[in-house]
């Protein structure tokens, strides 16, 4: 059984005052009702580290979960600036994004490091949201499956199918992130079907999210694809008027 999810990625945005309104609106839109969120959909927001306590304080008691956007592979010690999975879990978080293309590009994160981060998250009881995706040049040279298949294979080698079954995978073509140009539903479905097949037995339970310029106007057609279990939402997660209709865009 695959869980349908919409997860907001705030990236490096926010301030205490503005967050309070956004998180409050989010909690009101998705109240806790008999253990489930809006019909069969899990909603979450991944906030910058300094706002984890605020997310916990304002979302506790609602159906909305929260998480972080990166995690250290280390558990504790002399790693200045790093944040461990246990620290994130200490704030009641459920998720952590690993391997976002912005971290792969700007922080030279390899697939092996991303897989190790996913393993660190799992060992602290967090669900890693593992991001995969190809650049425009890779798509135009017909390398999409080679690239995303390679990124996934490293996770399979490091985590094994059993642990991978506890992860969420987000397909995020680099050329669609923050550009306003989303992949077409057919392009997304094709990559998701490929990834699900590669996941083997884990494919039956792993949520495969699509991320890349999802908006209220295109969410329904993307989420209607058979192998799309929801979305990882960047820019449109920063305003409730944009985010809420996306969370409700499942047929
Ligand atoms: C993201 O940052 O994960 C993302 C999908 O961004 P956007 O929705 O803004 O394209």
PDB file of C-alpha atoms and ligand atoms in Angstrom:
ATOM      1  CA  UNK A   1       0.000   0.000   0.000  1.00  0.00           C
ATOM      2  CA  UNK A   2       1.564   3.312  -1.089  1.00  0.00           C
ATOM      3  CA  UNK A   3       0.963   6.487   0.916  1.00  0.00           C
ATOM      4  CA  UNK A   4      -0.007   9.578  -1.062  1.00  0.00           C
ATOM      5  CA  UNK A   5       1.978  12.553   0.120  1.00  0.00           C
ATOM      6  CA  UNK A   6       2.545  16.220  -0.515  1.00  0.00           C
ATOM      7  CA  UNK A   7       5.695  17.601   1.086  1.00  0.00           C
ATOM      8  CA  UNK A   8       6.687  21.252   1.092  1.00  0.00           C
ATOM      9  CA  UNK A   9      10.376  22.122   0.779  1.00  0.00           C
ATOM     10  CA  UNK A  10      10.770  25.637   2.096  1.00  0.00           C
ATOM     11  CA  UNK A  11      14.450  25.705   1.051  1.00  0.00           C
ATOM     12  CA  UNK A  12      16.290  28.632   2.749  1.00  0.00           C
ATOM     13  CA  UNK A  13      13.193  30.774   3.182  1.00  0.00           C
ATOM     14  CA  UNK A  14      11.240  31.986   6.171  1.00  0.00           C
ATOM     15  CA  UNK A  15      11.306  34.169   9.260  1.00  0.00           C
ATOM     16  CA  UNK A  16       9.635  33.549  12.607  1.00  0.00           C
ATOM     17  CA  UNK A  17       6.742  35.965  12.067  1.00  0.00           C
ATOM     18  CA  UNK A  18       5.822  34.860   8.548  1.00  0.00           C
ATOM     19  CA  UNK A  19       6.274  31.189   9.379  1.00  0.00           C
ATOM     20  CA  UNK A  20       3.814  31.484  12.237  1.00  0.00           C
ATOM     21  CA  UNK A  21       1.037  32.503   9.863  1.00  0.00           C
ATOM     22  CA  UNK A  22       1.922  29.847   7.261  1.00  0.00           C
ATOM     23  CA  UNK A  23       2.254  27.021   9.793  1.00  0.00           C
ATOM     24  CA  UNK A  24      -0.902  28.115  11.580  1.00  0.00           C
ATOM     25  CA  UNK A  25      -2.850  28.122   8.309  1.00  0.00           C
ATOM     26  CA  UNK A  26      -1.421  24.726   7.451  1.00  0.00           C
ATOM     27  CA  UNK A  27      -2.477  23.273  10.797  1.00  0.00           C
ATOM     28  CA  UNK A  28      -5.980  24.721  10.403  1.00  0.00           C
ATOM     29  CA  UNK A  29      -6.342  23.431   6.849  1.00  0.00           C
ATOM     30  CA  UNK A  30      -5.335  19.894   7.835  1.00  0.00           C
ATOM     31  CA  UNK A  31      -6.589  19.235  11.352  1.00  0.00           C
ATOM     32  CA  UNK A  32      -6.043  15.917  13.040  1.00  0.00           C
ATOM     33  CA  UNK A  33      -9.130  13.825  12.347  1.00  0.00           C
ATOM     34  CA  UNK A  34      -9.246  10.269  13.660  1.00  0.00           C
ATOM     35  CA  UNK A  35      -5.638   9.609  12.758  1.00  0.00           C
ATOM     36  CA  UNK A  36      -5.720  10.690   9.128  1.00  0.00           C
ATOM     37  CA  UNK A  37      -5.071  13.857   7.148  1.00  0.00           C
ATOM     38  CA  UNK A  38      -7.171  15.190   4.287  1.00  0.00           C
ATOM     39  CA  UNK A  39      -8.654  12.103   2.622  1.00  0.00           C
ATOM     40  CA  UNK A  40      -5.802   9.625   2.414  1.00  0.00           C
ATOM     41  CA  UNK A  41      -3.080  12.218   1.817  1.00  0.00           C
ATOM     42  CA  UNK A  42      -0.189  12.901   4.152  1.00  0.00           C
ATOM     43  CA  UNK A  43       0.920  16.533   4.221  1.00  0.00           C
ATOM     44  CA  UNK A  44       4.320  17.658   5.528  1.00  0.00           C
ATOM     45  CA  UNK A  45       6.655  20.635   5.423  1.00  0.00           C
ATOM     46  CA  UNK A  46      10.459  20.488   5.503  1.00  0.00           C
ATOM     47  CA  UNK A  47      11.725  23.677   7.098  1.00  0.00           C
ATOM     48  CA  UNK A  48      15.187  25.181   7.720  1.00  0.00           C
ATOM     49  CA  UNK A  49      16.830  23.752  10.876  1.00  0.00           C
ATOM     50  CA  UNK A  50      16.261  26.859  13.042  1.00  0.00           C
ATOM     51  CA  UNK A  51      12.514  26.586  12.521  1.00  0.00           C
ATOM     52  CA  UNK A  52      12.080  22.937  13.537  1.00  0.00           C
ATOM     53  CA  UNK A  53      10.968  23.928  17.040  1.00  0.00           C
ATOM     54  CA  UNK A  54       8.465  26.403  15.616  1.00  0.00           C
ATOM     55  CA  UNK A  55       7.114  23.766  13.238  1.00  0.00           C
ATOM     56  CA  UNK A  56       6.762  21.329  16.116  1.00  0.00           C
ATOM     57  CA  UNK A  57       5.002  23.895  18.304  1.00  0.00           C
ATOM     58  CA  UNK A  58       2.537  25.016  15.632  1.00  0.00           C
ATOM     59  CA  UNK A  59       1.876  21.713  13.845  1.00  0.00           C
ATOM     60  CA  UNK A  60       1.652  19.362  16.835  1.00  0.00           C
ATOM     61  CA  UNK A  61      -1.932  18.297  17.192  1.00  0.00           C
ATOM     62  CA  UNK A  62      -2.661  18.793  13.473  1.00  0.00           C
ATOM     63  CA  UNK A  63      -2.360  16.173  10.732  1.00  0.00           C
ATOM     64  CA  UNK A  64       0.637  17.971   9.199  1.00  0.00           C
ATOM     65  CA  UNK A  65       4.077  16.486   9.764  1.00  0.00           C
ATOM     66  CA  UNK A  66       7.397  18.287   9.578  1.00  0.00           C
ATOM     67  CA  UNK A  67      10.980  17.614   8.680  1.00  0.00           C
ATOM     68  CA  UNK A  68      14.382  19.024   7.729  1.00  0.00           C
ATOM     69  CA  UNK A  69      16.196  19.479   4.425  1.00  0.00           C
ATOM     70  CA  UNK A  70      19.550  17.805   5.114  1.00  0.00           C
ATOM     71  CA  UNK A  71      21.248  15.624   7.727  1.00  0.00           C
ATOM     72  CA  UNK A  72      24.764  14.658   8.754  1.00  0.00           C
ATOM     73  CA  UNK A  73      26.078  11.132   8.247  1.00  0.00           C
ATOM     74  CA  UNK A  74      27.695  11.441  11.700  1.00  0.00           C
ATOM     75  CA  UNK A  75      25.961  10.805  14.993  1.00  0.00           C
ATOM     76  CA  UNK A  76      27.819  13.330  17.202  1.00  0.00           C
ATOM     77  CA  UNK A  77      31.183  14.902  17.855  1.00  0.00           C
ATOM     78  CA  UNK A  78      33.620  17.301  16.198  1.00  0.00           C
ATOM     79  CA  UNK A  79      31.633  18.117  13.050  1.00  0.00           C
ATOM     80  CA  UNK A  80      31.117  21.872  13.279  1.00  0.00           C
ATOM     81  CA  UNK A  81      27.975  23.040  11.548  1.00  0.00           C
ATOM     82  CA  UNK A  82      26.546  19.562  11.073  1.00  0.00           C
ATOM     83  CA  UNK A  83      23.128  18.470  12.385  1.00  0.00           C
ATOM     84  CA  UNK A  84      22.581  14.831  13.285  1.00  0.00           C
ATOM     85  CA  UNK A  85      19.505  12.746  12.550  1.00  0.00           C
ATOM     86  CA  UNK A  86      18.903  12.262  16.291  1.00  0.00           C
ATOM     87  CA  UNK A  87      18.828  16.057  16.760  1.00  0.00           C
ATOM     88  CA  UNK A  88      16.212  16.394  14.025  1.00  0.00           C
ATOM     89  CA  UNK A  89      14.196  13.541  15.519  1.00  0.00           C
ATOM     90  CA  UNK A  90      14.422  15.285  18.909  1.00  0.00           C
ATOM     91  CA  UNK A  91      12.154  17.994  17.462  1.00  0.00           C
ATOM     92  CA  UNK A  92       9.482  15.454  16.598  1.00  0.00           C
ATOM     93  CA  UNK A  93      10.299  15.530  12.891  1.00  0.00           C
ATOM     94  CA  UNK A  94       9.174  12.702  10.622  1.00  0.00           C
ATOM     95  CA  UNK A  95      11.130  13.450   7.442  1.00  0.00           C
ATOM     96  CA  UNK A  96      14.434  14.653   6.118  1.00  0.00           C
ATOM     97  CA  UNK A  97      15.170  15.493   2.492  1.00  0.00           C
ATOM     98  CA  UNK A  98      18.480  14.050   1.251  1.00  0.00           C
ATOM     99  CA  UNK A  99      20.206  14.495  -2.088  1.00  0.00           C
ATOM    100  CA  UNK A 100      18.266  17.523  -3.269  1.00  0.00           C
ATOM    101  CA  UNK A 101      19.834  18.631  -6.561  1.00  0.00           C
ATOM    102  CA  UNK A 102      20.766  21.971  -5.000  1.00  0.00           C
ATOM    103  CA  UNK A 103      22.915  20.104  -2.463  1.00  0.00           C
ATOM    104  CA  UNK A 104      24.298  17.731  -5.089  1.00  0.00           C
ATOM    105  CA  UNK A 105      25.269  20.748  -7.235  1.00  0.00           C
ATOM    106  CA  UNK A 106      26.332  23.378  -4.687  1.00  0.00           C
ATOM    107  CA  UNK A 107      27.818  21.067  -2.051  1.00  0.00           C
ATOM    108  CA  UNK A 108      29.217  18.388  -4.391  1.00  0.00           C
ATOM    109  CA  UNK A 109      27.172  15.649  -2.727  1.00  0.00           C
ATOM    110  CA  UNK A 110      27.760  12.246  -4.321  1.00  0.00           C
ATOM    111  CA  UNK A 111      25.165   9.491  -4.545  1.00  0.00           C
ATOM    112  CA  UNK A 112      27.202   7.507  -1.984  1.00  0.00           C
ATOM    113  CA  UNK A 113      26.992  10.404   0.495  1.00  0.00           C
ATOM    114  CA  UNK A 114      23.274  10.795  -0.181  1.00  0.00           C
ATOM    115  CA  UNK A 115      22.724   7.086   0.510  1.00  0.00           C
ATOM    116  CA  UNK A 116      24.752   7.348   3.737  1.00  0.00           C
ATOM    117  CA  UNK A 117      22.582  10.310   4.800  1.00  0.00           C
ATOM    118  CA  UNK A 118      19.463   8.235   4.122  1.00  0.00           C
ATOM    119  CA  UNK A 119      20.898   5.436   6.277  1.00  0.00           C
ATOM    120  CA  UNK A 120      21.657   7.911   9.100  1.00  0.00           C
ATOM    121  CA  UNK A 121      18.086   9.226   8.919  1.00  0.00           C
ATOM    122  CA  UNK A 122      16.578   5.732   9.054  1.00  0.00           C
ATOM    123  CA  UNK A 123      18.661   4.770  12.045  1.00  0.00           C
ATOM    124  CA  UNK A 124      17.186   7.720  13.989  1.00  0.00           C
ATOM    125  CA  UNK A 125      13.641   6.780  13.006  1.00  0.00           C
ATOM    126  CA  UNK A 126      13.261   9.492  10.345  1.00  0.00           C
ATOM    127  CA  UNK A 127      11.911   8.851   6.850  1.00  0.00           C
ATOM    128  CA  UNK A 128      14.403  10.049   4.257  1.00  0.00           C
ATOM    129  CA  UNK A 129      13.016  11.675   1.124  1.00  0.00           C
ATOM    130  CA  UNK A 130      15.706  10.752  -1.389  1.00  0.00           C
ATOM    131  CA  UNK A 131      15.854  13.114  -4.380  1.00  0.00           C
ATOM    132  CA  UNK A 132      16.955  11.921  -7.810  1.00  0.00           C
ATOM    133  CA  UNK A 133      16.987  13.693 -11.143  1.00  0.00           C
ATOM    134  CA  UNK A 134      18.756  14.454 -14.389  1.00  0.00           C
ATOM    135  CA  UNK A 135      19.991  17.745 -15.819  1.00  0.00           C
ATOM    136  CA  UNK A 136      18.618  19.197 -19.037  1.00  0.00           C
ATOM    137  CA  UNK A 137      21.729  18.132 -20.931  1.00  0.00           C
ATOM    138  CA  UNK A 138      21.346  14.572 -19.645  1.00  0.00           C
ATOM    139  CA  UNK A 139      17.696  14.482 -20.727  1.00  0.00           C
ATOM    140  CA  UNK A 140      18.502  15.885 -24.146  1.00  0.00           C
ATOM    141  CA  UNK A 141      21.182  13.249 -24.670  1.00  0.00           C
ATOM    142  CA  UNK A 142      18.806  10.461 -23.678  1.00  0.00           C
ATOM    143  CA  UNK A 143      20.618   9.741 -20.418  1.00  0.00           C
ATOM    144  CA  UNK A 144      17.696  10.168 -18.016  1.00  0.00           C
ATOM    145  CA  UNK A 145      17.299   6.491 -17.102  1.00  0.00           C
ATOM    146  CA  UNK A 146      21.063   5.975 -16.886  1.00  0.00           C
ATOM    147  CA  UNK A 147      21.400   8.910 -14.489  1.00  0.00           C
ATOM    148  CA  UNK A 148      18.405   8.328 -12.217  1.00  0.00           C
ATOM    149  CA  UNK A 149      18.917   4.554 -12.390  1.00  0.00           C
ATOM    150  CA  UNK A 150      22.533   5.056 -11.293  1.00  0.00           C
ATOM    151  CA  UNK A 151      21.526   7.354  -8.426  1.00  0.00           C
ATOM    152  CA  UNK A 152      18.957   4.792  -7.250  1.00  0.00           C
ATOM    153  CA  UNK A 153      21.341   1.839  -7.610  1.00  0.00           C
ATOM    154  CA  UNK A 154      23.745   3.388  -5.112  1.00  0.00           C
ATOM    155  CA  UNK A 155      20.872   3.676  -2.610  1.00  0.00           C
ATOM    156  CA  UNK A 156      19.904   0.047  -3.228  1.00  0.00           C
ATOM    157  CA  UNK A 157      23.523  -1.073  -2.671  1.00  0.00           C
ATOM    158  CA  UNK A 158      23.937   0.932   0.538  1.00  0.00           C
ATOM    159  CA  UNK A 159      20.479   0.511   2.065  1.00  0.00           C
ATOM    160  CA  UNK A 160      19.237  -2.772   0.622  1.00  0.00           C
ATOM    161  CA  UNK A 161      15.668  -3.296  -0.531  1.00  0.00           C
ATOM    162  CA  UNK A 162      14.317  -3.783   2.980  1.00  0.00           C
ATOM    163  CA  UNK A 163      15.484  -0.364   4.201  1.00  0.00           C
ATOM    164  CA  UNK A 164      14.699   1.303   0.905  1.00  0.00           C
ATOM    165  CA  UNK A 165      11.092   0.210   1.400  1.00  0.00           C
ATOM    166  CA  UNK A 166      10.973   2.639   4.355  1.00  0.00           C
ATOM    167  CA  UNK A 167      12.107   5.625   2.260  1.00  0.00           C
ATOM    168  CA  UNK A 168      10.303   8.103   0.044  1.00  0.00           C
ATOM    169  CA  UNK A 169      11.809   8.785  -3.393  1.00  0.00           C
ATOM    170  CA  UNK A 170      11.355  12.137  -5.125  1.00  0.00           C
ATOM    171  CA  UNK A 171      12.019  12.357  -8.851  1.00  0.00           C
ATOM    172  CA  UNK A 172      13.059  15.951  -9.424  1.00  0.00           C
ATOM    173  CA  UNK A 173      14.404  16.744 -12.884  1.00  0.00           C
ATOM    174  CA  UNK A 174      16.948  19.511 -12.315  1.00  0.00           C
ATOM    175  CA  UNK A 175      15.659  21.454 -15.320  1.00  0.00           C
ATOM    176  CA  UNK A 176      12.180  21.660 -13.769  1.00  0.00           C
ATOM    177  CA  UNK A 177      13.137  22.871 -10.281  1.00  0.00           C
ATOM    178  CA  UNK A 178      12.287  26.495  -9.684  1.00  0.00           C
ATOM    179  CA  UNK A 179      12.148  27.179 -13.410  1.00  0.00           C
ATOM    180  CA  UNK A 180       8.399  27.220 -13.966  1.00  0.00           C
ATOM    181  CA  UNK A 181       8.831  24.416 -16.538  1.00  0.00           C
ATOM    182  CA  UNK A 182       7.407  21.222 -15.093  1.00  0.00           C
ATOM    183  CA  UNK A 183       7.939  17.854 -16.741  1.00  0.00           C
ATOM    184  CA  UNK A 184       4.854  16.653 -18.603  1.00  0.00           C
ATOM    185  CA  UNK A 185       2.695  14.009 -16.924  1.00  0.00           C
ATOM    186  CA  UNK A 186       3.868  11.452 -19.510  1.00  0.00           C
ATOM    187  CA  UNK A 187       7.546  12.261 -18.916  1.00  0.00           C
ATOM    188  CA  UNK A 188       7.022  11.932 -15.161  1.00  0.00           C
ATOM    189  CA  UNK A 189       5.053   8.688 -15.446  1.00  0.00           C
ATOM    190  CA  UNK A 190       7.706   7.153 -17.663  1.00  0.00           C
ATOM    191  CA  UNK A 191      10.528   7.869 -15.167  1.00  0.00           C
ATOM    192  CA  UNK A 192       8.400   6.827 -12.176  1.00  0.00           C
ATOM    193  CA  UNK A 193       7.482   3.502 -13.811  1.00  0.00           C
ATOM    194  CA  UNK A 194      11.180   2.925 -14.516  1.00  0.00           C
ATOM    195  CA  UNK A 195      12.122   3.728 -10.900  1.00  0.00           C
ATOM    196  CA  UNK A 196       9.344   1.563  -9.476  1.00  0.00           C
ATOM    197  CA  UNK A 197      10.504  -1.395 -11.532  1.00  0.00           C
ATOM    198  CA  UNK A 198      14.092  -0.798 -10.344  1.00  0.00           C
ATOM    199  CA  UNK A 199      12.899  -0.742  -6.741  1.00  0.00           C
ATOM    200  CA  UNK A 200      11.907  -4.394  -7.057  1.00  0.00           C
ATOM    201  CA  UNK A 201       9.938  -5.641  -4.058  1.00  0.00           C
ATOM    202  CA  UNK A 202      10.257  -2.220  -2.337  1.00  0.00           C
ATOM    203  CA  UNK A 203       8.332  -0.681  -5.231  1.00  0.00           C
ATOM    204  CA  UNK A 204       5.028  -1.879  -3.808  1.00  0.00           C
ATOM    205  CA  UNK A 205       5.339   0.349  -0.740  1.00  0.00           C
ATOM    206  CA  UNK A 206       7.630   3.251  -1.655  1.00  0.00           C
ATOM    207  CA  UNK A 207       5.933   6.618  -2.292  1.00  0.00           C
ATOM    208  CA  UNK A 208       7.330   8.113  -5.480  1.00  0.00           C
ATOM    209  CA  UNK A 209       6.900  11.886  -5.454  1.00  0.00           C
ATOM    210  CA  UNK A 210       7.419  14.237  -8.361  1.00  0.00           C
ATOM    211  CA  UNK A 211       9.051  17.625  -7.788  1.00  0.00           C
ATOM    212  CA  UNK A 212       9.679  20.464 -10.199  1.00  0.00           C
ATOM    213  CA  UNK A 213       7.450  23.519 -10.634  1.00  0.00           C
ATOM    214  CA  UNK A 214       4.315  21.826  -9.326  1.00  0.00           C
ATOM    215  CA  UNK A 215       1.496  24.377  -9.007  1.00  0.00           C
ATOM    216  CA  UNK A 216      -2.212  24.264  -8.275  1.00  0.00           C
ATOM    217  CA  UNK A 217      -2.814  24.412 -12.032  1.00  0.00           C
ATOM    218  CA  UNK A 218      -0.787  21.299 -12.945  1.00  0.00           C
ATOM    219  CA  UNK A 219      -0.867  19.170  -9.770  1.00  0.00           C
ATOM    220  CA  UNK A 220      -4.025  17.208 -10.582  1.00  0.00           C
ATOM    221  CA  UNK A 221      -2.802  15.947 -13.959  1.00  0.00           C
ATOM    222  CA  UNK A 222       0.589  14.992 -12.503  1.00  0.00           C
ATOM    223  CA  UNK A 223      -0.907  13.232  -9.465  1.00  0.00           C
ATOM    224  CA  UNK A 224      -3.336  11.339 -11.716  1.00  0.00           C
ATOM    225  CA  UNK A 225      -0.468   9.346 -13.236  1.00  0.00           C
ATOM    226  CA  UNK A 226      -0.484   5.742 -11.977  1.00  0.00           C
ATOM    227  CA  UNK A 227       3.037   5.761 -10.546  1.00  0.00           C
ATOM    228  CA  UNK A 228       2.938   9.270  -9.068  1.00  0.00           C
ATOM    229  CA  UNK A 229       2.133   9.185  -5.352  1.00  0.00           C
ATOM    230  CA  UNK A 230       2.311  12.919  -4.760  1.00  0.00           C
ATOM    231  CA  UNK A 231       4.710  15.825  -4.894  1.00  0.00           C
ATOM    232  CA  UNK A 232       7.684  17.565  -3.356  1.00  0.00           C
ATOM    233  CA  UNK A 233       6.820  21.228  -3.618  1.00  0.00           C
ATOM    234  CA  UNK A 234       9.317  24.097  -3.455  1.00  0.00           C
ATOM    235  CA  UNK A 235       8.158  27.624  -4.284  1.00  0.00           C
ATOM    236  CA  UNK A 236       4.452  26.832  -4.112  1.00  0.00           C
ATOM    237  CA  UNK A 237       4.769  25.573  -0.522  1.00  0.00           C
ATOM    238  CA  UNK A 238       5.517  29.077   0.754  1.00  0.00           C
ATOM    239  CA  UNK A 239       1.962  30.383   0.406  1.00  0.00           C
ATOM    240  CA  UNK A 240      -1.020  28.499   1.741  1.00  0.00           C
ATOM    241  CA  UNK A 241      -3.169  29.742  -1.145  1.00  0.00           C
ATOM    242  CA  UNK A 242      -0.804  27.847  -3.481  1.00  0.00           C
ATOM    243  CA  UNK A 243       0.030  24.883  -1.251  1.00  0.00           C
ATOM    244  CA  UNK A 244      -3.413  23.841  -0.037  1.00  0.00           C
ATOM    245  CA  UNK A 245      -4.954  23.234  -3.488  1.00  0.00           C
ATOM    246  CA  UNK A 246      -1.910  21.119  -4.395  1.00  0.00           C
ATOM    247  CA  UNK A 247      -2.466  19.005  -1.263  1.00  0.00           C
ATOM    248  CA  UNK A 248      -6.072  18.526  -2.361  1.00  0.00           C
ATOM    249  CA  UNK A 249      -5.312  17.793  -6.021  1.00  0.00           C
ATOM    250  CA  UNK A 250      -5.746  14.012  -5.846  1.00  0.00           C
ATOM    251  CA  UNK A 251      -8.699  12.585  -7.723  1.00  0.00           C
TER     252      UNK A 251
HETATM  253  C1  LIG B   1      12.185  21.626  -4.845  1.00  0.00           C
HETATM  254  O1  LIG B   1      12.942  22.488  -4.454  1.00  0.00           O
HETATM  255  O2  LIG B   1      12.220  20.497  -4.340  1.00  0.00           O
HETATM  256  C2  LIG B   1      11.212  21.964  -5.890  1.00  0.00           C
HETATM  257  C3  LIG B   1      10.522  21.020  -6.438  1.00  0.00           C
HETATM  258  O3  LIG B   1      11.115  23.309  -6.205  1.00  0.00           O
HETATM  259  P1  LIG B   1       9.969  24.003  -7.110  1.00  0.00           P
HETATM  260  O4  LIG B   1       8.651  23.382  -6.742  1.00  0.00           O
HETATM  261  O5  LIG B   1      10.047  25.452  -6.741  1.00  0.00           O
HETATM  262  O6  LIG B   1      10.323  23.744  -8.536  1.00  0.00           O
END
